PDB file of C-alpha atoms in Angstrom:
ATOM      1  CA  UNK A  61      44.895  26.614  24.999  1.00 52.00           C
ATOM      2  CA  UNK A  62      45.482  26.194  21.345  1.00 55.00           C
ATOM      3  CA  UNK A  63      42.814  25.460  18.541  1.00 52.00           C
ATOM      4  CA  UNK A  64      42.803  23.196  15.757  1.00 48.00           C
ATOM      5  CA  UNK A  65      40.967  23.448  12.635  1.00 48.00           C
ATOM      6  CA  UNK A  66      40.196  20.571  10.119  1.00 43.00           C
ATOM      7  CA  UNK A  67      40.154  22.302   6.623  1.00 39.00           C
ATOM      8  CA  UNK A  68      38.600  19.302   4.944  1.00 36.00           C
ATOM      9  CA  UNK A  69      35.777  17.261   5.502  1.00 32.00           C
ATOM     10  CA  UNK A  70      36.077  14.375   8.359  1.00 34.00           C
ATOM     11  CA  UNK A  71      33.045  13.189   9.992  1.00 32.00           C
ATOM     12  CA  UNK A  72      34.986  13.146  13.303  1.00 39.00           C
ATOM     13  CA  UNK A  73      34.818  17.078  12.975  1.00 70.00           C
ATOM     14  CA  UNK A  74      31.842  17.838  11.675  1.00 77.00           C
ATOM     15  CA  UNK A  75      28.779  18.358  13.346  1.00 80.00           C
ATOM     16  CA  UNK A  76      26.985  15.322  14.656  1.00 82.00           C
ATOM     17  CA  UNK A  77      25.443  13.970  11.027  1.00 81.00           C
ATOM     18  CA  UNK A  78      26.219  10.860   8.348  1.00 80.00           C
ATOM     19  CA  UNK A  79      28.935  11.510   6.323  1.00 78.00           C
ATOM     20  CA  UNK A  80      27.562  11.468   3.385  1.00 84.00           C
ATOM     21  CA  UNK A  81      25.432  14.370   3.905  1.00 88.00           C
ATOM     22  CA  UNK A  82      28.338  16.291   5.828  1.00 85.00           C
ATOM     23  CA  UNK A  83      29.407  19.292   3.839  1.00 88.00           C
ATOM     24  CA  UNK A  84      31.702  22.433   4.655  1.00 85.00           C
ATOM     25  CA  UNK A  85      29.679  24.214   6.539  1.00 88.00           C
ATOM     26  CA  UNK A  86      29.256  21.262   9.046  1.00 87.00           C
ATOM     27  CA  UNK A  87      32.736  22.245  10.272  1.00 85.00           C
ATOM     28  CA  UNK A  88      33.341  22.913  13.948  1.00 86.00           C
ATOM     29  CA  UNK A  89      36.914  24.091  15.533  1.00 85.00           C
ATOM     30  CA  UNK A  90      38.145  22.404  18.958  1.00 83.00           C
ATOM     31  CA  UNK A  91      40.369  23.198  21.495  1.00 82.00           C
ATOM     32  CA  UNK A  92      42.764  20.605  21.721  1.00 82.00           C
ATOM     33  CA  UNK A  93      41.027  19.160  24.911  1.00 83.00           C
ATOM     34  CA  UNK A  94      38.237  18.732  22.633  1.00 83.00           C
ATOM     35  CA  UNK A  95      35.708  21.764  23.458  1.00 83.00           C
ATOM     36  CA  UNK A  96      33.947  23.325  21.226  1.00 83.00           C
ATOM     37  CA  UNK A  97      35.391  26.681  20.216  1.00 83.00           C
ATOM     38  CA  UNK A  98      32.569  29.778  20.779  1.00 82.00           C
ATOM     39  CA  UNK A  99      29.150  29.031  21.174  1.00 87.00           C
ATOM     40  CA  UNK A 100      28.089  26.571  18.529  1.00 85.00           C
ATOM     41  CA  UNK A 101      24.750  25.084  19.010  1.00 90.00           C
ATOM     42  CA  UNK A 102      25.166  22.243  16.696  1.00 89.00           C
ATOM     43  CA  UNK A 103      25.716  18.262  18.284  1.00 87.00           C
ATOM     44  CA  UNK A 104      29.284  17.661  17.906  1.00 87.00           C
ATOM     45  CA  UNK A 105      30.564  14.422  17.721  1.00 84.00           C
ATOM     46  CA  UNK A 106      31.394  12.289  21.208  1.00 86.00           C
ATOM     47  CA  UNK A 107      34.917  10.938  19.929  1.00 85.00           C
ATOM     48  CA  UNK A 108      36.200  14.399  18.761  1.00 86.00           C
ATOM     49  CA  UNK A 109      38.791  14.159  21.766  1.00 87.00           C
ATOM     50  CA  UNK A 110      40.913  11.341  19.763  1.00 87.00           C
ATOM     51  CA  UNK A 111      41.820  14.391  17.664  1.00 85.00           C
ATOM     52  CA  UNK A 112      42.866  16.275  20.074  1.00 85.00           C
ATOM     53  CA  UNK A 113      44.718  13.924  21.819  1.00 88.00           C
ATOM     54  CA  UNK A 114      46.738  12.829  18.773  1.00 87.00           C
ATOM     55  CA  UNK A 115      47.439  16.566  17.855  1.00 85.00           C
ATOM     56  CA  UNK A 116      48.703  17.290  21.373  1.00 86.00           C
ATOM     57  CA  UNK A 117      50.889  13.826  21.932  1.00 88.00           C
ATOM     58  CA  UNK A 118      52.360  14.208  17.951  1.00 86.00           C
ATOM     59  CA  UNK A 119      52.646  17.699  17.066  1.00 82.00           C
ATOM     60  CA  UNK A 120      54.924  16.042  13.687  1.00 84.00           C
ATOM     61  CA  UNK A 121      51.169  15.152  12.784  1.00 83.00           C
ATOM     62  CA  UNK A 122      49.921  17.212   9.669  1.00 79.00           C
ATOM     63  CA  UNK A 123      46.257  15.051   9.045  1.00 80.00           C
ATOM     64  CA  UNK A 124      44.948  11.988  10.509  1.00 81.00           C
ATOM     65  CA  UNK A 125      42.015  10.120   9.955  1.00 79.00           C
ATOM     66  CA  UNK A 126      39.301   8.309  12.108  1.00 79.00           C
ATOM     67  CA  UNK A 127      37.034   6.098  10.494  1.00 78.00           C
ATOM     68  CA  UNK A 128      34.829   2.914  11.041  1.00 78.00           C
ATOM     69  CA  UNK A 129      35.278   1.009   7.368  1.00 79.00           C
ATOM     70  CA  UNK A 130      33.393  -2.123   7.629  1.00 80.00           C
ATOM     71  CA  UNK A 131      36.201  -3.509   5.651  1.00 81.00           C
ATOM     72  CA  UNK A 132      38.352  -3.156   8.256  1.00 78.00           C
ATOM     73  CA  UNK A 133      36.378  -3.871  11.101  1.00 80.00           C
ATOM     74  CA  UNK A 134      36.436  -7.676  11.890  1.00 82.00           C
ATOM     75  CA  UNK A 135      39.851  -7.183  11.798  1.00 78.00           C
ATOM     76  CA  UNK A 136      39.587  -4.632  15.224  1.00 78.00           C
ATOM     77  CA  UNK A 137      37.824  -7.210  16.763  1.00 79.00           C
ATOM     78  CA  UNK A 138      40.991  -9.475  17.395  1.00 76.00           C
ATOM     79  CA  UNK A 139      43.274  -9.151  19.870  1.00 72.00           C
ATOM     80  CA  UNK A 140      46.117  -9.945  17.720  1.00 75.00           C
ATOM     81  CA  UNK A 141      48.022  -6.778  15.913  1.00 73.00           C
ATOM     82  CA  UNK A 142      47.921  -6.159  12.241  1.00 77.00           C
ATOM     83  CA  UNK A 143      51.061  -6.820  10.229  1.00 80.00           C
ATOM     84  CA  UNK A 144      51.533  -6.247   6.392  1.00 83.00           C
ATOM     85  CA  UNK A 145      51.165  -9.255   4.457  1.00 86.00           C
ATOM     86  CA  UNK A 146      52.307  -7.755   0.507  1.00 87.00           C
ATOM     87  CA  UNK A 147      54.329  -4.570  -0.376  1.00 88.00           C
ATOM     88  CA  UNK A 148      51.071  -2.361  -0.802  1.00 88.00           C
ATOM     89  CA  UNK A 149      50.239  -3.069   2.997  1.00 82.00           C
ATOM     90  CA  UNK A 150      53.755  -1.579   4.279  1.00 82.00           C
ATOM     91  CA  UNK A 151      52.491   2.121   4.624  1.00 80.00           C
ATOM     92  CA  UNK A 152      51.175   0.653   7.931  1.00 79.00           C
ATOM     93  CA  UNK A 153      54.402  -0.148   9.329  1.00 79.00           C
ATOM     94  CA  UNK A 154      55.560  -3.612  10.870  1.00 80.00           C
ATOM     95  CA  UNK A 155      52.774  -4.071  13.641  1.00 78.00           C
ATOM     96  CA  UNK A 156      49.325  -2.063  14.059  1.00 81.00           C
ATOM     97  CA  UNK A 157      48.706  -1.708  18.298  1.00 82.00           C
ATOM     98  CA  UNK A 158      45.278  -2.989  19.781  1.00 82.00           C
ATOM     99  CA  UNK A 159      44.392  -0.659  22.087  1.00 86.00           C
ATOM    100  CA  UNK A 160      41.485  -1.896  24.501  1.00 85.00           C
ATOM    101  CA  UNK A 161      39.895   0.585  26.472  1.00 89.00           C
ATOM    102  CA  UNK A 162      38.372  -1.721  29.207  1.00 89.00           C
ATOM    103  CA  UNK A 163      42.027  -2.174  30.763  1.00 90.00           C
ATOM    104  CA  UNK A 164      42.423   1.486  31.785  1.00 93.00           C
ATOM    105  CA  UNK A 165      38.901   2.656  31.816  1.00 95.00           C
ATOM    106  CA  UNK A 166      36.722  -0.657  32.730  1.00 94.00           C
ATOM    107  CA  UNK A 167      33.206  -1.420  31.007  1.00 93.00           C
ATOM    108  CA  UNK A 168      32.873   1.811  28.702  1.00 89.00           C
ATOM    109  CA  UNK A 169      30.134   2.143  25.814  1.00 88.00           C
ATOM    110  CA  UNK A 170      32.861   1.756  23.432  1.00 85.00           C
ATOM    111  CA  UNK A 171      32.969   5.424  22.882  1.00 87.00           C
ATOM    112  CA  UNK A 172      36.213   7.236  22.854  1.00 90.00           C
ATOM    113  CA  UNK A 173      34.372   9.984  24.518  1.00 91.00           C
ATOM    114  CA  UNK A 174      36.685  11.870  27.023  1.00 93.00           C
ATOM    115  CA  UNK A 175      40.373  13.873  27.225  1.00 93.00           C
ATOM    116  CA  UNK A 176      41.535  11.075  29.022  1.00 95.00           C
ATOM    117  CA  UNK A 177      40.204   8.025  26.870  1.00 94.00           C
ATOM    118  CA  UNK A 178      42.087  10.387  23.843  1.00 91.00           C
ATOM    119  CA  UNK A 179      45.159  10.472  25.265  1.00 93.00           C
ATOM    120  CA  UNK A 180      45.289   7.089  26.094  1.00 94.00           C
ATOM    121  CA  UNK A 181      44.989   5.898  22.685  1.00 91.00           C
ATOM    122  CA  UNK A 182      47.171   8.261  21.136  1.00 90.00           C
ATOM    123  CA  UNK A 183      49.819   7.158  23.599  1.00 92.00           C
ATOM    124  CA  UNK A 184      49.246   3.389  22.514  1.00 89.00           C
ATOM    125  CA  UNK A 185      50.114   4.376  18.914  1.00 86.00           C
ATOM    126  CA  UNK A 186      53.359   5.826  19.641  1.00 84.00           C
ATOM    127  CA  UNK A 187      55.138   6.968  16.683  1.00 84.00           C
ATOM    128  CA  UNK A 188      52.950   4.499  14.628  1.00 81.00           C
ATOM    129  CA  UNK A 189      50.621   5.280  11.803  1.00 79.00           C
ATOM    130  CA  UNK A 190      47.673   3.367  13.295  1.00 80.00           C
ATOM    131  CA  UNK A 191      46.253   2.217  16.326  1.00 81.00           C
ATOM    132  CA  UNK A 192      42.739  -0.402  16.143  1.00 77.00           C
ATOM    133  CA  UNK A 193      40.828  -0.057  18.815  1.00 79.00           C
ATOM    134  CA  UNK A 194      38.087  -2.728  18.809  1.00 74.00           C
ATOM    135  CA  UNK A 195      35.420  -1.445  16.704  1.00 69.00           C
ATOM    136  CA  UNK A 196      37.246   1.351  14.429  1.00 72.00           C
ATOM    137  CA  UNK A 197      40.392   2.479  13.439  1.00 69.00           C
ATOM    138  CA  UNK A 198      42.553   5.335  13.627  1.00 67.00           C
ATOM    139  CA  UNK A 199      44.840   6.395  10.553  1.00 65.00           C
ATOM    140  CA  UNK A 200      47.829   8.585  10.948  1.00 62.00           C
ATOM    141  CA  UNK A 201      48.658  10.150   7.887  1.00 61.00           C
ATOM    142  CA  UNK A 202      51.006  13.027   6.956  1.00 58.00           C
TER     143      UNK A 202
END
């Protein structure tokens, strides 16, 4: 199984911590099924499978970002895809898929915590640069 290693500083990468306090050493490396490479003690994070998952499913990905701006997040809450609205906004592309966890994996704590869970929302973004699930959002960049 092949590795992948984050050389800057996500949060979704990092050892289990707030971001602002996260610094390089806080670095872990993951298989791409989301297991912790060697024997790190450290907490990782639960949702490090969505990386993973969107590094297996789009190997033309270079970065991508996971994040939980509270800007952004009444808009997650909606079952109605995002859409640019002015010229700034088109790096998103025409639509923005919801993906919704509870149809494929029933009551869940929200958590994107499993291989399976990954893949399934990497496959809802297609060749997209963003999926919302309710609650967060998932950048593809690069």
């Amino acid at each position: 199984m092949s590795t992948f290693t984050i050389r800057c500083i996500p949060t979704a990468v990092s050892r289990s911590r707030s971001p602002q306090n996260v610094t390089r050493d806080d670095i872990m490396e993951f298989t791409l099924d989301g297991e912790q490479v060697g024997d790190d003690p450290r907490t990782p994070y639960s949702e490090r499978h969505i990386h993973g998952a969107l590094y297996e499913l789009r190997p033309d990905l270079n970065a991508e970002v996971h994040h939980h701006a509270r800007p952004v997040l009444p808009f997650t809450m909606l079952d109605i895809p995002l859409r640019p609205v002015f010229h700034m906004a088109a790096v998103i592309g025409n639509r923005v898929p919801v993906w919704e966890s509870q149809h494929e994996f029933g009551d869940t704590n929200m958590l994107v915590d499993s291989m399976d869970m990954g893949l399934s929302l990497a496959r809802s973004m297609g060749q997209g640069k963003e999926v919302d699930p309710p609650g967060e959002t998932v950048w593809r960049l690069g």
